[in-house]
Amino acid sequence: MNGFEKQSLDEDAFGDKGLAGLKTFDAFPKTKASYTTPTRSGGQWTVLILCICTFFSYSELKTWWRGTENYHFSVEKGVSHDLQLNLDIVVDMPCEHLRVNIQDAAGDRILAGELLKREDTNWQLWMQQRNYESHNSHEYQTLSHEDADRLDEQEADSHVGHVLGEVRHNPRRKFPKGPRMRRGDKADACRIYGSLEGNKVQGDFHITARGHGYSENAPHLDHGSFNFSHMITELSFGPHYPNLMNPLDKTIAESDSHYYKFQYFLSVVPTIYSRGKGALEAYARAPEKRGRNTVFTNQYAATSQSGAIPESPMVTPGIFFKYNIEPILLLVSEERAGFLSLVIRVINTVSGVLVTGGWLYQITSWVGDVWGRRKNRSSEGYLTGKSAE
């Protein structure tokens, strides 16, 4: 007849049997499928929400993978006595007419002309190469006009990932070759390039003409032969990384005056680029124990003050780089949060999008229903009580 007869009215048959009662428990009650009706707008909202969730999840993953950069300033604790100077400059004068020297605050005078390489070249060849590269990649600038692409390249070189990538992908630290002189080209310019060691103190690196600035037995150069127009391909301090952009790299300065003085004032700041935590610990290690995720170099800020000067024995024309070593250390570290933090951020983001999307869908559905009822009500007729004849 019924179930009561088979169970002999056993009340235990109506109770829970172990974990079977969990089947009737649902913390998130759902509407039965028979009570729901799929709609086209609901499907469109579902696709839209899935796209938004995918976009935000990818954005969170990309941010986590890139990491965040932290900047710290500290007093330079290490003791170092030498500072490497890397220079690649072309001056619009023959090499035999130029003198290159360094004089620092310690009183030492370094004959940089004997340590750096000199190469006779043609000024027009370098200008043509400049014009070609400027037309194709906008790498060069003049002192009176700053190129936006060059500033973007400098901005990229201030990030840890870019610096480490350039150092790893370009292990060779050689200076690039200059344009080859053709038959008939006049060697009217001089390329001065190379690296040299100096004292890590305030100093003055200068390029002057023969017989000016220092007394020597060489004949005095006529003032009409002066032309200190120059092109700086690279000027950096510390290890030579030719692919990293510095403030004065790829700079051109020209002058129509023979007796002219170009002055650059540089503030050098020791800098450490490190990926991961522990930049200070990496700085304290011995150089041979430092990993590939740490780069030690120097940054500098540059200002210029140039102009024509009177022809007087008291004033020396030329190109002067006055640099000062700042007593601070800049630590730029790139750190990445843990994977669990990424998972939590993605879950929070996706949950927020789902909740917000559900609310918006309900609101738009309610507005659509109200608008539909109002529209139907306005289209209905009214009875007048008159019969048609």
CSV table of C-alpha atoms in Angstrom, one decimal:
chain,number,residue,atom,x,y,z
A,1,MET,CA,0.0,0.0,0.0
A,2,ASN,CA,2.6,2.6,1.1
A,3,GLY,CA,6.1,2.9,2.6
A,4,PHE,CA,4.9,2.7,6.1
A,5,GLU,CA,4.0,-1.0,5.8
A,6,LYS,CA,7.4,-1.9,4.4
A,7,GLN,CA,9.2,-0.1,7.2
A,8,SER,CA,6.8,-1.3,9.8
A,9,LEU,CA,6.4,2.3,11.0
A,10,ASP,CA,10.0,2.5,12.0
A,11,GLU,CA,10.8,6.1,12.9
A,12,ASP,CA,14.5,5.6,12.3
A,13,ALA,CA,13.7,5.2,8.6
A,14,PHE,CA,12.8,8.9,8.6
A,15,GLY,CA,15.9,10.2,10.2
A,16,ASP,CA,19.4,11.0,8.8
A,17,LYS,CA,21.7,8.2,8.1
A,18,GLY,CA,25.3,9.3,8.5
A,19,LEU,CA,26.5,11.9,5.9
A,20,ALA,CA,23.4,11.5,3.8
A,21,GLY,CA,21.9,14.5,5.5
A,22,LEU,CA,24.5,16.7,3.9
A,23,LYS,CA,22.8,16.2,0.6
A,24,THR,CA,19.9,18.3,1.9
A,25,PHE,CA,22.2,21.1,3.1
A,26,ASP,CA,23.2,23.9,0.7
A,27,ALA,CA,24.9,27.1,2.0
A,28,PHE,CA,24.3,28.6,-1.4
A,29,PRO,CA,20.7,27.8,-2.3
A,30,LYS,CA,20.0,27.8,-6.1
A,31,THR,CA,16.9,28.1,-8.2
A,32,LYS,CA,15.7,24.9,-9.7
A,33,ALA,CA,16.5,24.5,-13.4
A,34,SER,CA,12.8,24.1,-14.1
A,35,TYR,CA,12.1,27.6,-12.8
A,36,THR,CA,14.7,29.3,-15.0
A,37,THR,CA,14.4,30.4,-18.6
A,38,PRO,CA,17.6,31.1,-20.7
A,39,THR,CA,17.5,34.5,-22.4
A,40,ARG,CA,19.6,36.1,-25.0
A,41,SER,CA,20.5,39.1,-22.8
A,42,GLY,CA,21.6,36.7,-20.0
A,43,GLY,CA,24.0,34.9,-22.4
A,44,GLN,CA,25.4,38.2,-23.5
A,45,TRP,CA,26.0,39.4,-20.0
A,46,THR,CA,27.7,36.0,-19.2
A,47,VAL,CA,30.1,36.4,-22.1
A,48,LEU,CA,30.8,40.1,-21.1
A,49,ILE,CA,31.6,39.1,-17.5
A,50,LEU,CA,33.9,36.3,-18.6
A,51,CYS,CA,35.8,38.7,-20.8
A,52,ILE,CA,36.1,41.2,-18.0
A,53,CYS,CA,37.3,38.5,-15.6
A,54,THR,CA,39.9,37.3,-18.1
A,55,PHE,CA,41.2,40.8,-18.7
A,56,PHE,CA,41.6,41.7,-15.0
A,57,SER,CA,43.1,38.3,-14.3
A,58,TYR,CA,45.7,38.8,-17.0
A,59,SER,CA,46.4,42.3,-15.7
A,60,GLU,CA,47.0,41.0,-12.2
A,61,LEU,CA,49.3,38.2,-13.5
A,62,LYS,CA,51.2,40.7,-15.6
A,63,THR,CA,51.7,43.1,-12.7
A,64,TRP,CA,52.8,40.2,-10.4
A,65,TRP,CA,55.3,38.9,-13.0
A,66,ARG,CA,56.7,42.4,-13.6
A,67,GLY,CA,57.0,43.1,-9.9
A,68,THR,CA,57.4,46.5,-8.2
A,69,GLU,CA,60.4,48.7,-8.0
A,70,ASN,CA,61.6,50.1,-4.7
A,71,TYR,CA,64.0,53.0,-4.4
A,72,HIS,CA,66.2,53.4,-1.3
A,73,PHE,CA,68.9,56.0,-0.5
A,74,SER,CA,71.8,55.1,1.7
A,75,VAL,CA,75.2,56.4,2.7
A,76,GLU,CA,77.8,54.6,0.7
A,77,LYS,CA,79.5,52.4,3.3
A,78,GLY,CA,82.0,50.7,1.1
A,79,VAL,CA,85.4,52.2,0.5
A,80,SER,CA,86.5,52.4,-3.2
A,81,HIS,CA,89.3,54.5,-4.5
A,82,ASP,CA,89.0,54.0,-8.3
A,83,LEU,CA,86.4,55.2,-10.7
A,84,GLN,CA,86.3,54.0,-14.3
A,85,LEU,CA,85.5,56.6,-17.0
A,86,ASN,CA,84.2,55.5,-20.4
A,87,LEU,CA,84.3,58.0,-23.2
A,88,ASP,CA,83.6,58.0,-26.9
A,89,ILE,CA,83.7,61.5,-28.4
A,90,VAL,CA,84.4,63.0,-31.8
A,91,VAL,CA,85.9,66.5,-31.9
A,92,ASP,CA,86.0,68.5,-35.1
A,93,MET,CA,89.8,69.0,-34.9
A,94,PRO,CA,92.8,66.8,-36.0
A,95,CYS,CA,94.1,64.5,-33.3
A,96,GLU,CA,97.6,66.1,-33.3
A,97,HIS,CA,96.0,69.4,-32.2
A,98,LEU,CA,94.2,68.1,-29.2
A,99,ARG,CA,95.3,67.5,-25.6
A,100,VAL,CA,93.3,65.3,-23.2
A,101,ASN,CA,93.9,65.3,-19.5
A,102,ILE,CA,92.3,64.7,-16.1
A,103,GLN,CA,93.0,66.7,-13.0
A,104,ASP,CA,91.2,65.7,-9.8
A,105,ALA,CA,90.8,67.1,-6.3
A,106,ALA,CA,93.6,64.8,-5.0
A,107,GLY,CA,96.1,66.8,-7.1
A,108,ASP,CA,96.8,63.9,-9.5
A,109,ARG,CA,97.0,64.7,-13.2
A,110,ILE,CA,96.3,61.9,-15.6
A,111,LEU,CA,97.5,62.1,-19.2
A,112,ALA,CA,94.3,60.6,-20.5
A,113,GLY,CA,95.4,61.2,-24.1
A,114,GLU,CA,98.0,58.4,-23.6
A,115,LEU,CA,95.5,56.0,-22.1
A,116,LEU,CA,92.6,56.6,-24.5
A,117,LYS,CA,92.6,55.6,-28.1
A,118,ARG,CA,92.7,58.2,-30.9
A,119,GLU,CA,91.5,57.7,-34.4
A,120,ASP,CA,91.7,60.2,-37.3
A,121,THR,CA,88.3,60.5,-38.9
A,122,ASN,CA,86.1,62.8,-41.0
A,123,TRP,CA,83.5,65.0,-39.3
A,124,GLN,CA,81.1,64.9,-42.2
A,125,LEU,CA,81.0,61.1,-42.1
A,126,TRP,CA,79.9,61.2,-38.5
A,127,MET,CA,77.3,63.9,-39.3
A,128,GLN,CA,76.0,61.8,-42.1
A,129,GLN,CA,75.7,58.8,-39.9
A,130,ARG,CA,74.0,61.0,-37.3
A,131,ASN,CA,71.5,62.2,-39.8
A,132,TYR,CA,70.8,58.6,-41.0
A,133,GLU,CA,70.3,57.3,-37.5
A,134,SER,CA,68.3,60.3,-36.5
A,135,HIS,CA,66.0,59.8,-39.5
A,136,ASN,CA,65.5,56.1,-38.7
A,137,SER,CA,65.5,55.8,-35.0
A,138,HIS,CA,65.7,59.4,-33.6
A,139,GLU,CA,68.6,58.5,-31.3
A,140,TYR,CA,70.6,61.7,-31.5
A,141,GLN,CA,69.7,65.1,-30.2
A,142,THR,CA,71.2,68.6,-30.1
A,143,LEU,CA,71.6,70.6,-26.9
A,144,SER,CA,68.8,72.9,-27.9
A,145,HIS,CA,66.2,70.3,-28.8
A,146,GLU,CA,65.4,67.1,-26.8
A,147,ASP,CA,64.1,64.2,-28.7
A,148,ALA,CA,61.1,62.4,-27.2
A,149,ASP,CA,62.2,59.0,-28.2
A,150,ARG,CA,65.6,59.5,-26.6
A,151,LEU,CA,64.0,60.5,-23.4
A,152,ASP,CA,61.8,57.4,-23.5
A,153,GLU,CA,64.9,55.3,-23.9
A,154,GLN,CA,66.5,57.0,-20.9
A,155,GLU,CA,63.3,56.3,-18.9
A,156,ALA,CA,63.5,52.6,-19.9
A,157,ASP,CA,67.1,52.4,-18.7
A,158,SER,CA,66.0,53.5,-15.2
A,159,HIS,CA,64.1,50.3,-14.7
A,160,VAL,CA,65.7,47.2,-13.2
A,161,GLY,CA,64.4,44.7,-15.7
A,162,HIS,CA,65.6,46.6,-18.7
A,163,VAL,CA,69.1,47.2,-17.2
A,164,LEU,CA,69.6,43.5,-16.3
A,165,GLY,CA,68.3,42.4,-19.7
A,166,GLU,CA,70.7,44.7,-21.5
A,167,VAL,CA,73.6,43.5,-19.5
A,168,ARG,CA,72.8,39.8,-19.9
A,169,HIS,CA,72.0,40.0,-23.6
A,170,ASN,CA,75.0,42.1,-24.5
A,171,PRO,CA,78.0,40.7,-22.5
A,172,ARG,CA,80.5,42.3,-25.0
A,173,ARG,CA,81.6,45.7,-23.8
A,174,LYS,CA,83.4,46.9,-26.8
A,175,PHE,CA,83.1,50.4,-28.3
A,176,PRO,CA,81.3,50.3,-31.7
A,177,LYS,CA,83.1,50.9,-34.9
A,178,GLY,CA,83.0,54.3,-36.5
A,179,PRO,CA,82.2,55.1,-40.2
A,180,ARG,CA,84.9,54.0,-42.6
A,181,MET,CA,86.8,56.7,-44.4
A,182,ARG,CA,86.7,56.6,-48.2
A,183,ARG,CA,89.4,57.6,-50.6
A,184,GLY,CA,89.5,61.3,-50.8
A,185,ASP,CA,88.0,62.0,-47.4
A,186,LYS,CA,90.1,64.4,-45.3
A,187,ALA,CA,91.0,63.5,-41.7
A,188,ASP,CA,89.8,66.7,-40.2
A,189,ALA,CA,88.4,65.3,-36.9
A,190,CYS,CA,89.5,63.1,-34.1
A,191,ARG,CA,87.7,60.3,-32.3
A,192,ILE,CA,88.7,59.8,-28.7
A,193,TYR,CA,87.4,56.6,-27.0
A,194,GLY,CA,88.2,54.0,-24.4
A,195,SER,CA,88.1,53.5,-20.7
A,196,LEU,CA,90.5,54.7,-18.0
A,197,GLU,CA,90.8,54.5,-14.2
A,198,GLY,CA,90.9,57.6,-12.1
A,199,ASN,CA,90.5,58.6,-8.4
A,200,LYS,CA,87.0,58.5,-7.0
A,201,VAL,CA,87.0,62.1,-6.1
A,202,GLN,CA,85.9,65.4,-7.7
A,203,GLY,CA,87.7,66.0,-10.9
A,204,ASP,CA,87.9,67.8,-14.2
A,205,PHE,CA,88.2,66.0,-17.5
A,206,HIS,CA,89.1,68.3,-20.3
A,207,ILE,CA,90.0,68.4,-24.0
A,208,THR,CA,92.0,71.5,-25.0
A,209,ALA,CA,94.2,72.6,-27.9
A,210,ARG,CA,97.9,72.2,-28.2
A,211,GLY,CA,99.8,74.8,-26.3
A,212,HIS,CA,96.7,76.0,-24.3
A,213,GLY,CA,96.1,75.1,-20.7
A,214,TYR,CA,99.4,73.5,-20.0
A,215,SER,CA,102.9,74.6,-20.8
A,216,GLU,CA,104.7,72.2,-23.3
A,217,ASN,CA,107.5,72.3,-25.8
A,218,ALA,CA,105.1,71.8,-28.7
A,219,PRO,CA,104.4,74.8,-31.0
A,220,HIS,CA,101.5,77.1,-30.1
A,221,LEU,CA,98.4,76.3,-32.2
A,222,ASP,CA,96.9,79.2,-34.1
A,223,HIS,CA,93.5,80.3,-32.7
A,224,GLY,CA,92.0,80.2,-36.2
A,225,SER,CA,92.4,76.4,-36.2
A,226,PHE,CA,90.2,75.9,-33.1
A,227,ASN,CA,86.9,74.1,-33.6
A,228,PHE,CA,85.6,72.3,-30.5
A,229,SER,CA,82.4,71.2,-32.1
A,230,HIS,CA,81.9,67.7,-30.8
A,231,MET,CA,79.6,64.6,-30.8
A,232,ILE,CA,79.4,62.5,-27.6
A,233,THR,CA,78.5,58.9,-28.4
A,234,GLU,CA,79.0,57.8,-24.8
A,235,LEU,CA,80.1,59.2,-21.5
A,236,SER,CA,79.6,56.9,-18.4
A,237,PHE,CA,81.2,56.1,-15.1
A,238,GLY,CA,81.8,52.6,-13.8
A,239,PRO,CA,81.6,49.3,-15.7
A,240,HIS,CA,81.2,49.9,-19.4
A,241,TYR,CA,77.6,48.9,-20.6
A,242,PRO,CA,77.4,50.3,-24.1
A,243,ASN,CA,73.7,49.6,-24.5
A,244,LEU,CA,72.6,51.7,-21.6
A,245,MET,CA,71.6,55.3,-22.2
A,246,ASN,CA,73.3,58.1,-20.2
A,247,PRO,CA,72.2,61.7,-20.1
A,248,LEU,CA,75.0,62.9,-22.4
A,249,ASP,CA,75.0,59.9,-24.8
A,250,LYS,CA,74.4,60.7,-28.4
A,251,THR,CA,74.7,64.5,-27.9
A,252,ILE,CA,76.0,67.0,-30.5
A,253,ALA,CA,77.2,70.5,-29.7
A,254,GLU,CA,78.4,72.8,-32.5
A,255,SER,CA,79.9,76.3,-32.5
A,256,ASP,CA,80.8,78.8,-35.2
A,257,SER,CA,83.2,80.6,-32.9
A,258,HIS,CA,86.8,79.4,-32.7
A,259,TYR,CA,87.5,80.6,-29.1
A,260,TYR,CA,84.6,78.7,-27.4
A,261,LYS,CA,84.3,76.9,-24.1
A,262,PHE,CA,81.9,74.0,-23.6
A,263,GLN,CA,81.3,73.1,-19.9
A,264,TYR,CA,79.4,70.2,-18.5
A,265,PHE,CA,78.7,69.8,-14.8
A,266,LEU,CA,78.1,66.2,-13.7
A,267,SER,CA,76.8,64.8,-10.4
A,268,VAL,CA,77.7,61.1,-10.2
A,269,VAL,CA,75.6,58.9,-7.9
A,270,PRO,CA,76.7,55.2,-7.3
A,271,THR,CA,73.7,53.0,-8.2
A,272,ILE,CA,72.8,49.3,-7.6
A,273,TYR,CA,70.2,47.6,-9.7
A,274,SER,CA,69.0,44.4,-8.0
A,275,ARG,CA,66.2,41.9,-8.7
A,276,GLY,CA,64.8,40.3,-5.5
A,277,LYS,CA,65.2,41.2,-1.9
A,278,GLY,CA,68.6,41.9,-0.3
A,279,ALA,CA,70.2,44.7,-2.4
A,280,LEU,CA,72.2,45.8,0.6
A,281,GLU,CA,73.4,42.3,1.3
A,282,ALA,CA,74.4,42.0,-2.4
A,283,TYR,CA,76.4,45.2,-2.1
A,284,ALA,CA,78.2,43.9,1.0
A,285,ARG,CA,79.3,40.7,-0.8
A,286,ALA,CA,82.6,40.3,-2.6
A,287,PRO,CA,82.5,41.1,-6.3
A,288,GLU,CA,83.1,37.5,-7.3
A,289,LYS,CA,80.1,36.3,-5.1
A,290,ARG,CA,77.6,38.7,-6.6
A,291,GLY,CA,75.0,37.1,-8.8
A,292,ARG,CA,73.7,38.0,-12.2
A,293,ASN,CA,70.7,39.7,-10.7
A,294,THR,CA,72.8,42.6,-9.4
A,295,VAL,CA,74.4,45.3,-11.4
A,296,PHE,CA,76.7,47.9,-9.9
A,297,THR,CA,77.1,51.1,-11.9
A,298,ASN,CA,76.8,54.9,-11.7
A,299,GLN,CA,74.2,57.4,-12.7
A,300,TYR,CA,74.8,61.1,-13.2
A,301,ALA,CA,72.8,64.3,-13.8
A,302,ALA,CA,74.2,66.8,-16.3
A,303,THR,CA,73.9,70.5,-16.8
A,304,SER,CA,75.8,72.6,-19.4
A,305,GLN,CA,77.0,76.2,-19.6
A,306,SER,CA,78.8,77.0,-22.8
A,307,GLY,CA,79.6,80.2,-24.7
A,308,ALA,CA,82.2,82.2,-26.6
A,309,ILE,CA,85.1,83.6,-24.5
A,310,PRO,CA,87.5,86.4,-25.1
A,311,GLU,CA,90.9,85.6,-26.6
A,312,SER,CA,93.0,86.0,-23.5
A,313,PRO,CA,95.8,83.9,-22.1
A,314,MET,CA,93.9,83.8,-18.8
A,315,VAL,CA,91.0,81.8,-20.3
A,316,THR,CA,91.4,78.4,-22.0
A,317,PRO,CA,88.9,77.2,-24.7
A,318,GLY,CA,88.0,73.6,-25.0
A,319,ILE,CA,85.6,70.9,-23.7
A,320,PHE,CA,85.4,70.5,-19.9
A,321,PHE,CA,83.6,67.9,-17.9
A,322,LYS,CA,83.6,68.7,-14.2
A,323,TYR,CA,82.3,65.8,-12.2
A,324,ASN,CA,81.5,65.4,-8.5
A,325,ILE,CA,81.0,62.1,-6.7
A,326,GLU,CA,77.9,62.3,-4.4
A,327,PRO,CA,78.3,60.6,-1.0
A,328,ILE,CA,75.1,58.6,-1.3
A,329,LEU,CA,74.1,55.3,-2.7
A,330,LEU,CA,70.9,54.6,-4.7
A,331,LEU,CA,69.4,51.1,-4.4
A,332,VAL,CA,66.9,50.2,-7.0
A,333,SER,CA,65.4,46.8,-6.4
A,334,GLU,CA,62.7,44.9,-8.2
A,335,GLU,CA,60.7,42.6,-5.9
A,336,ARG,CA,57.8,40.2,-6.6
A,337,ALA,CA,55.1,39.2,-4.1
A,338,GLY,CA,54.4,35.5,-3.3
A,339,PHE,CA,52.3,33.3,-5.5
A,340,LEU,CA,49.6,33.0,-2.7
A,341,SER,CA,49.2,36.7,-2.8
A,342,LEU,CA,48.6,36.5,-6.5
A,343,VAL,CA,45.9,33.9,-6.1
A,344,ILE,CA,44.2,35.9,-3.4
A,345,ARG,CA,44.2,39.0,-5.6
A,346,VAL,CA,42.8,37.1,-8.6
A,347,ILE,CA,40.1,35.5,-6.5
A,348,ASN,CA,39.1,38.9,-5.1
A,349,THR,CA,39.1,40.5,-8.5
A,350,VAL,CA,37.0,37.8,-10.1
A,351,SER,CA,34.6,37.7,-7.2
A,352,GLY,CA,34.1,41.4,-7.3
A,353,VAL,CA,33.4,41.3,-11.1
A,354,LEU,CA,30.9,38.5,-10.7
A,355,VAL,CA,29.0,40.2,-7.9
A,356,THR,CA,29.0,43.6,-9.6
A,357,GLY,CA,27.9,42.0,-12.9
A,358,GLY,CA,25.0,40.2,-11.1
A,359,TRP,CA,23.8,43.4,-9.6
A,360,LEU,CA,24.0,45.2,-12.9
A,361,TYR,CA,22.2,42.4,-14.7
A,362,GLN,CA,19.4,42.5,-12.1
A,363,ILE,CA,19.1,46.3,-12.3
A,364,THR,CA,19.0,46.3,-16.1
A,365,SER,CA,16.4,43.5,-16.1
A,366,TRP,CA,14.2,45.4,-13.6
A,367,VAL,CA,14.5,48.6,-15.6
A,368,GLY,CA,13.6,46.7,-18.7
A,369,ASP,CA,10.5,45.1,-17.1
A,370,VAL,CA,9.3,48.4,-15.8
A,371,TRP,CA,9.8,50.1,-19.1
A,372,GLY,CA,8.0,47.2,-20.9
A,373,ARG,CA,5.0,47.4,-18.5
A,374,ARG,CA,4.7,51.1,-18.9
A,375,LYS,CA,4.9,50.8,-22.6
A,376,ASN,CA,2.2,48.1,-22.7
A,377,ARG,CA,0.0,50.1,-20.4
A,378,SER,CA,0.2,53.2,-22.6
A,379,SER,CA,-0.8,51.1,-25.7
A,380,GLU,CA,-4.0,49.7,-24.1
A,381,GLY,CA,-7.5,51.1,-25.0
A,382,TYR,CA,-10.2,52.3,-22.6
A,383,LEU,CA,-13.9,51.3,-22.6
A,384,THR,CA,-16.3,54.3,-23.1
A,385,GLY,CA,-19.7,52.5,-22.4
A,386,LYS,CA,-21.1,53.4,-25.9
A,387,SER,CA,-22.3,50.6,-28.1
A,388,ALA,CA,-21.5,50.7,-31.8
A,389,GLU,CA,-24.5,51.3,-34.0
